Short mmCIF file of C-alpha atoms in Angstrom, two decimals:
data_model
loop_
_atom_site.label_atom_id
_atom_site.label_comp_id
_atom_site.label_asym_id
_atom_site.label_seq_id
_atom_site.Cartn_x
_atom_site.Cartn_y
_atom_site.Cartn_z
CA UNK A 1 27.10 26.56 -44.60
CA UNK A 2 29.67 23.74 -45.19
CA UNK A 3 29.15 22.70 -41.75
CA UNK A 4 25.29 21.87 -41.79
CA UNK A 5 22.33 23.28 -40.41
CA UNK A 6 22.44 22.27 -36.93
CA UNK A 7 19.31 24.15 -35.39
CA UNK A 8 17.52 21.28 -34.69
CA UNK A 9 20.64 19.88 -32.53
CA UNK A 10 20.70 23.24 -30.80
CA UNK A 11 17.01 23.48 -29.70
CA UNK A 12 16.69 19.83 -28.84
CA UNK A 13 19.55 20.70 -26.73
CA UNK A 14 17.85 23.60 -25.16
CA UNK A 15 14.57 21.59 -24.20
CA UNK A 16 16.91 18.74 -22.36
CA UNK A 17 18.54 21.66 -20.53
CA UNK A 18 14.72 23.34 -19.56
CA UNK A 19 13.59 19.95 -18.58
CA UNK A 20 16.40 18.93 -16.25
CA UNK A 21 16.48 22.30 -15.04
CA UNK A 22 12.47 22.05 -14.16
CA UNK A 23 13.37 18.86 -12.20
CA UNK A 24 15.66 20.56 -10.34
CA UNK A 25 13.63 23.18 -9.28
CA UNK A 26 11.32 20.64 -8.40
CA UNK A 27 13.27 18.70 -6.39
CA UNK A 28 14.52 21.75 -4.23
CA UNK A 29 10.92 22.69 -3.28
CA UNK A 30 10.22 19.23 -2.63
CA UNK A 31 13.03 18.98 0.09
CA UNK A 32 12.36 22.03 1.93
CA UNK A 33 9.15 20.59 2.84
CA UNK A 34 11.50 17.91 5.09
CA UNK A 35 10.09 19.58 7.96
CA UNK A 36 7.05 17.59 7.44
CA UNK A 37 8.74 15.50 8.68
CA UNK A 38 7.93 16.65 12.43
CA UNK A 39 4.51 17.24 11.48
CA UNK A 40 3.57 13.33 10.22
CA UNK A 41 5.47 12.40 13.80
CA UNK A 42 2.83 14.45 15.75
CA UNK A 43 -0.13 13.60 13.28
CA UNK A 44 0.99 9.93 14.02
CA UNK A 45 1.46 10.31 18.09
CA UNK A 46 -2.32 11.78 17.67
CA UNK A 47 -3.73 8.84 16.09
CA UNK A 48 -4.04 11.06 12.96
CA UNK A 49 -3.45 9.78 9.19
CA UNK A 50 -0.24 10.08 7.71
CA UNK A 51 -0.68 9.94 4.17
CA UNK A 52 1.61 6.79 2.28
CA UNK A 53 3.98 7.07 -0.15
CA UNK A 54 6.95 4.31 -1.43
CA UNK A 55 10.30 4.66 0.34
CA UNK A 56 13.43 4.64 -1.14
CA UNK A 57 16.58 6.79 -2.78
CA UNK A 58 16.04 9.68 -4.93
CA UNK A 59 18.79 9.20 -6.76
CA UNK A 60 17.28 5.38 -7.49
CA UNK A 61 13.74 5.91 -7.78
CA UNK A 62 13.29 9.50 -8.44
CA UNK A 63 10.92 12.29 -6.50
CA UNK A 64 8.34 9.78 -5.89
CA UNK A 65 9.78 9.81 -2.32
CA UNK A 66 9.73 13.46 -1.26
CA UNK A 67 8.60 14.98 0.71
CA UNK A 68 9.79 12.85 3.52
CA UNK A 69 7.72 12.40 6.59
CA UNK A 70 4.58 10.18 5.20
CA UNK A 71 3.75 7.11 5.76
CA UNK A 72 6.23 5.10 3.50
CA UNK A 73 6.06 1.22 1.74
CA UNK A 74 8.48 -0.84 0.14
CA UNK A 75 7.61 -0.79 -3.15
CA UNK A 76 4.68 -2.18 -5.18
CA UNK A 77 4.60 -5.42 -6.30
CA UNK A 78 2.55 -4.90 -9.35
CA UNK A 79 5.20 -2.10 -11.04
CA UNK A 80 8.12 -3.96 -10.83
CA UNK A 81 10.79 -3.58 -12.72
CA UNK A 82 10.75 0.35 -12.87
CA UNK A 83 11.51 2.31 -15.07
CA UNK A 84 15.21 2.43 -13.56
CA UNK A 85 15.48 -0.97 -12.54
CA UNK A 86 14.41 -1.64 -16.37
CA UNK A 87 17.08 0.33 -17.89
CA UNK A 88 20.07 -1.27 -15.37
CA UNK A 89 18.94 -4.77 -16.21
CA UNK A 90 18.87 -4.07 -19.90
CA UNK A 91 22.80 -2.72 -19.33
CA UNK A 92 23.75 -5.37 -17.09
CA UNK A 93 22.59 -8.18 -19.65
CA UNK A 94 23.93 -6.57 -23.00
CA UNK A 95 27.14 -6.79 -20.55
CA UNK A 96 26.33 -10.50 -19.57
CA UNK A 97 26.43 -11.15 -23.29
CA UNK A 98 29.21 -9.04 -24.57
CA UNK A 99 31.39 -10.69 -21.79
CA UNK A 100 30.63 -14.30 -22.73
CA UNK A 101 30.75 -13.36 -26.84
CA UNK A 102 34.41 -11.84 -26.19
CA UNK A 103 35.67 -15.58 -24.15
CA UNK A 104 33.39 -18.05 -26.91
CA UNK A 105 34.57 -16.71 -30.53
CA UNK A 106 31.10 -14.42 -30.23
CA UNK A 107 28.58 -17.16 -29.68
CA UNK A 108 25.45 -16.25 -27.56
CA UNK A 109 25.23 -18.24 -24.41
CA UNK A 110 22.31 -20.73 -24.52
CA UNK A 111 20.94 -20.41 -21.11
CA UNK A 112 22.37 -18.45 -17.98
CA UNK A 113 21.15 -18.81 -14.13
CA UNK A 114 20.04 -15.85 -12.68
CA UNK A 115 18.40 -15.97 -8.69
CA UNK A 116 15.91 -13.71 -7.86
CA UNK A 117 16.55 -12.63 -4.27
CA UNK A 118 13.62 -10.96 -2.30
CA UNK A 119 15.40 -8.50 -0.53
CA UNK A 120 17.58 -7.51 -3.49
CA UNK A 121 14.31 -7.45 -6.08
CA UNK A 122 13.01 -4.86 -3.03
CA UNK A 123 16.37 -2.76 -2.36
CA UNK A 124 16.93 -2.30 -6.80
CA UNK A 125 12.83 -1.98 -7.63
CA UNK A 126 13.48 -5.23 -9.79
CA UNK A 127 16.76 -5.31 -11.50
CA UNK A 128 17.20 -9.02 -11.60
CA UNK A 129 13.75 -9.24 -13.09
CA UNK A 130 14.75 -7.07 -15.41
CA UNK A 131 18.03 -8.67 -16.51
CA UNK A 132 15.69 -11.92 -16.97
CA UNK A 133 13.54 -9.99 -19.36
CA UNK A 134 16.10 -8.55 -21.03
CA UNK A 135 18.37 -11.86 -21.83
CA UNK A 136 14.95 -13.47 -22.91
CA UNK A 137 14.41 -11.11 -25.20
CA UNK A 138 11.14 -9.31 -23.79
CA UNK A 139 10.00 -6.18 -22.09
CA UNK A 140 7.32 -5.04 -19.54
CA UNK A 141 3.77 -3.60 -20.49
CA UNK A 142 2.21 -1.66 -18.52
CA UNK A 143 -1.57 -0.51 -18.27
CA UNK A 144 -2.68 2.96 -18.09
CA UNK A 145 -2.25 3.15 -13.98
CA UNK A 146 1.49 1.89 -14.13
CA UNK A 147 1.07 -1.85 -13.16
CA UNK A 148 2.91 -3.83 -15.34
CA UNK A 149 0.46 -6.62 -16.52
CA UNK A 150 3.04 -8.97 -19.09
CA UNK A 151 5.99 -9.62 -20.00
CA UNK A 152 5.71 -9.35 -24.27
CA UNK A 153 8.46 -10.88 -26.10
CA UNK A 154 10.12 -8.99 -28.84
CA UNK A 155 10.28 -9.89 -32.18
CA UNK A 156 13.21 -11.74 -33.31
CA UNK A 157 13.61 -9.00 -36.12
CA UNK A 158 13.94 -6.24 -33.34
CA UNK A 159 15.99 -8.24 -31.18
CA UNK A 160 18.82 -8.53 -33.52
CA UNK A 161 19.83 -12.23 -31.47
CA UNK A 162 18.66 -15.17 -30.47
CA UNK A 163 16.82 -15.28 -27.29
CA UNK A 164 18.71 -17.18 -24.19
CA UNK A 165 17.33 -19.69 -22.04
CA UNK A 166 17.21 -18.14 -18.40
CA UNK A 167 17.67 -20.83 -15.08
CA UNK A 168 16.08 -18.35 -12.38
CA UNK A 169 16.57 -19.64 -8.99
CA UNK A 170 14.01 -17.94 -7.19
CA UNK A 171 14.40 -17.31 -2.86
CA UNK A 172 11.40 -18.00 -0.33
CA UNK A 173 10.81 -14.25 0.14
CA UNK A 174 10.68 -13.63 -3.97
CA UNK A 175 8.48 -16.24 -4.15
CA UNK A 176 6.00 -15.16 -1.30
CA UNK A 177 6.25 -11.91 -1.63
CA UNK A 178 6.01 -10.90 -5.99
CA UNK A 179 3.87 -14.11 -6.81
CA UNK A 180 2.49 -11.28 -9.69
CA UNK A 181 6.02 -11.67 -11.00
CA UNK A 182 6.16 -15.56 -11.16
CA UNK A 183 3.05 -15.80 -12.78
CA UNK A 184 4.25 -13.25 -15.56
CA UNK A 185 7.73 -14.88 -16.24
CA UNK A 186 5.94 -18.25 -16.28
CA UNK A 187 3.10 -17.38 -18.54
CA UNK A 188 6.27 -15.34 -20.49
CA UNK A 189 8.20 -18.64 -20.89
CA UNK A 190 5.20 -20.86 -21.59
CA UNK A 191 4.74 -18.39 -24.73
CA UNK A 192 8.48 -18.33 -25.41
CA UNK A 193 8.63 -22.39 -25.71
CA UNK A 194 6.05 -22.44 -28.21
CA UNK A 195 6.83 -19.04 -30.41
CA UNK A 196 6.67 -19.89 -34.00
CA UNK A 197 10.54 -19.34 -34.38
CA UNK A 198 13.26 -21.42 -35.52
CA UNK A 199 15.15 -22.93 -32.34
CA UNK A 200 18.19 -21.44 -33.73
CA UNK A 201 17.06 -18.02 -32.71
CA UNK A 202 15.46 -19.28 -30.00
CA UNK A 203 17.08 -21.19 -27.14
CA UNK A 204 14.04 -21.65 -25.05
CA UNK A 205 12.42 -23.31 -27.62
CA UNK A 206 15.48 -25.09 -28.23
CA UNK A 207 15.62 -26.86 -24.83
CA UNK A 208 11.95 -27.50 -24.56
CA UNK A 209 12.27 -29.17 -27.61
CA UNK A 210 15.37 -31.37 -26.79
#
């Protein structure tokens, strides 16, 4: 067969469309149970328990919000970024980059400001933070529960570029509200500064040194 064996393609193709198609389903049970909805109202009016759950979009933050009618939070301060907000930030620095290479012959930027907003880092589950991560050159761990407990840095070798100095301007409400976060990026910078890399590849290091 001149064109290749191309079986593999096929039934890897075949388990996306099973798996997206189980989601569906999924999320079509989970919204006829809106009228729930009603019933955590009366539980509520009663002085009964309404069970919690986080609020949001389900396009943004996936089924964890259905059924509607519990008892719903902002978010959790100990899983940011998400899983979402961690794949827009990665995007939205690799643009960041690619934007400044194109206007400065292709040089990397040596440090860019970034402000962590509270109501923003609430709305997008932690975008910013992620975009911070991302231009540093690290990513989020996370222990068996889902809390993210550091910020590891990636090895120059994976990275493929040097990492970038990041000026984050942080708001009142960021700062009262995901202290978690503030000791992570700090205790992620501290380690950054004093990597055993050359400052070349690492602007952090770079300016700490200067």
């Amino acid at each position: 067969n001149f064109m290749g064996d191309n079986s593999g393609d096929s039934a890897t193709q075949t388990s996306d469309d099973e798996q997206l198609k189980d989601e569906a389903l999924k999320i079509v049970e989970l919204l006829k149970r809106n009228t729930e909805e009603m019933d955590g109202v009366v539980t509520a009016l009663n002085g009964g328990y309404v069970k919690p759950c986080p609020g949001g979009d389900l396009l943004r933050d996936g089924t964890s919000v259905l059924p509607t009618g519990r008892n719903i939070h902002a978010l959790d301060p100990y899983r940011m970024p998400s899983e979402g907000a961690w794949a827009r930030g990665q995007r939205a620095a690799e643009e960041i980059l690619r934007q400044h290479q194109e206007s400065n012959n292709g040089a990397f930027p040596e440090t860019i400001a970034v402000t962590l907003w509270g109501l923003d880092t609430i709305k997008t589950r932690g975008e910013a933070i992620a975009i911070v991560l991302a231009l540093v050159g690290a990513r989020p761990v996370k222990e068996g529960t889902g809390r993210t407990v550091n910020f590891e840095l990636v090895p120059l070798e994976e990275l493929g570029r040097p990492r970038v100095d990041v000026l984050a301007s942080l708001s009142g409400i960021f700062r009262d509200s995901f202290a978690n976060v503030v000791d992570l990026l700090d205790d992620m910078f501290e380690r950054a500064s004093i990597a055993e890399e050359s400052p070349d590849m690492n602007y952090i290091k770079k300016h700490c040194l200067d």
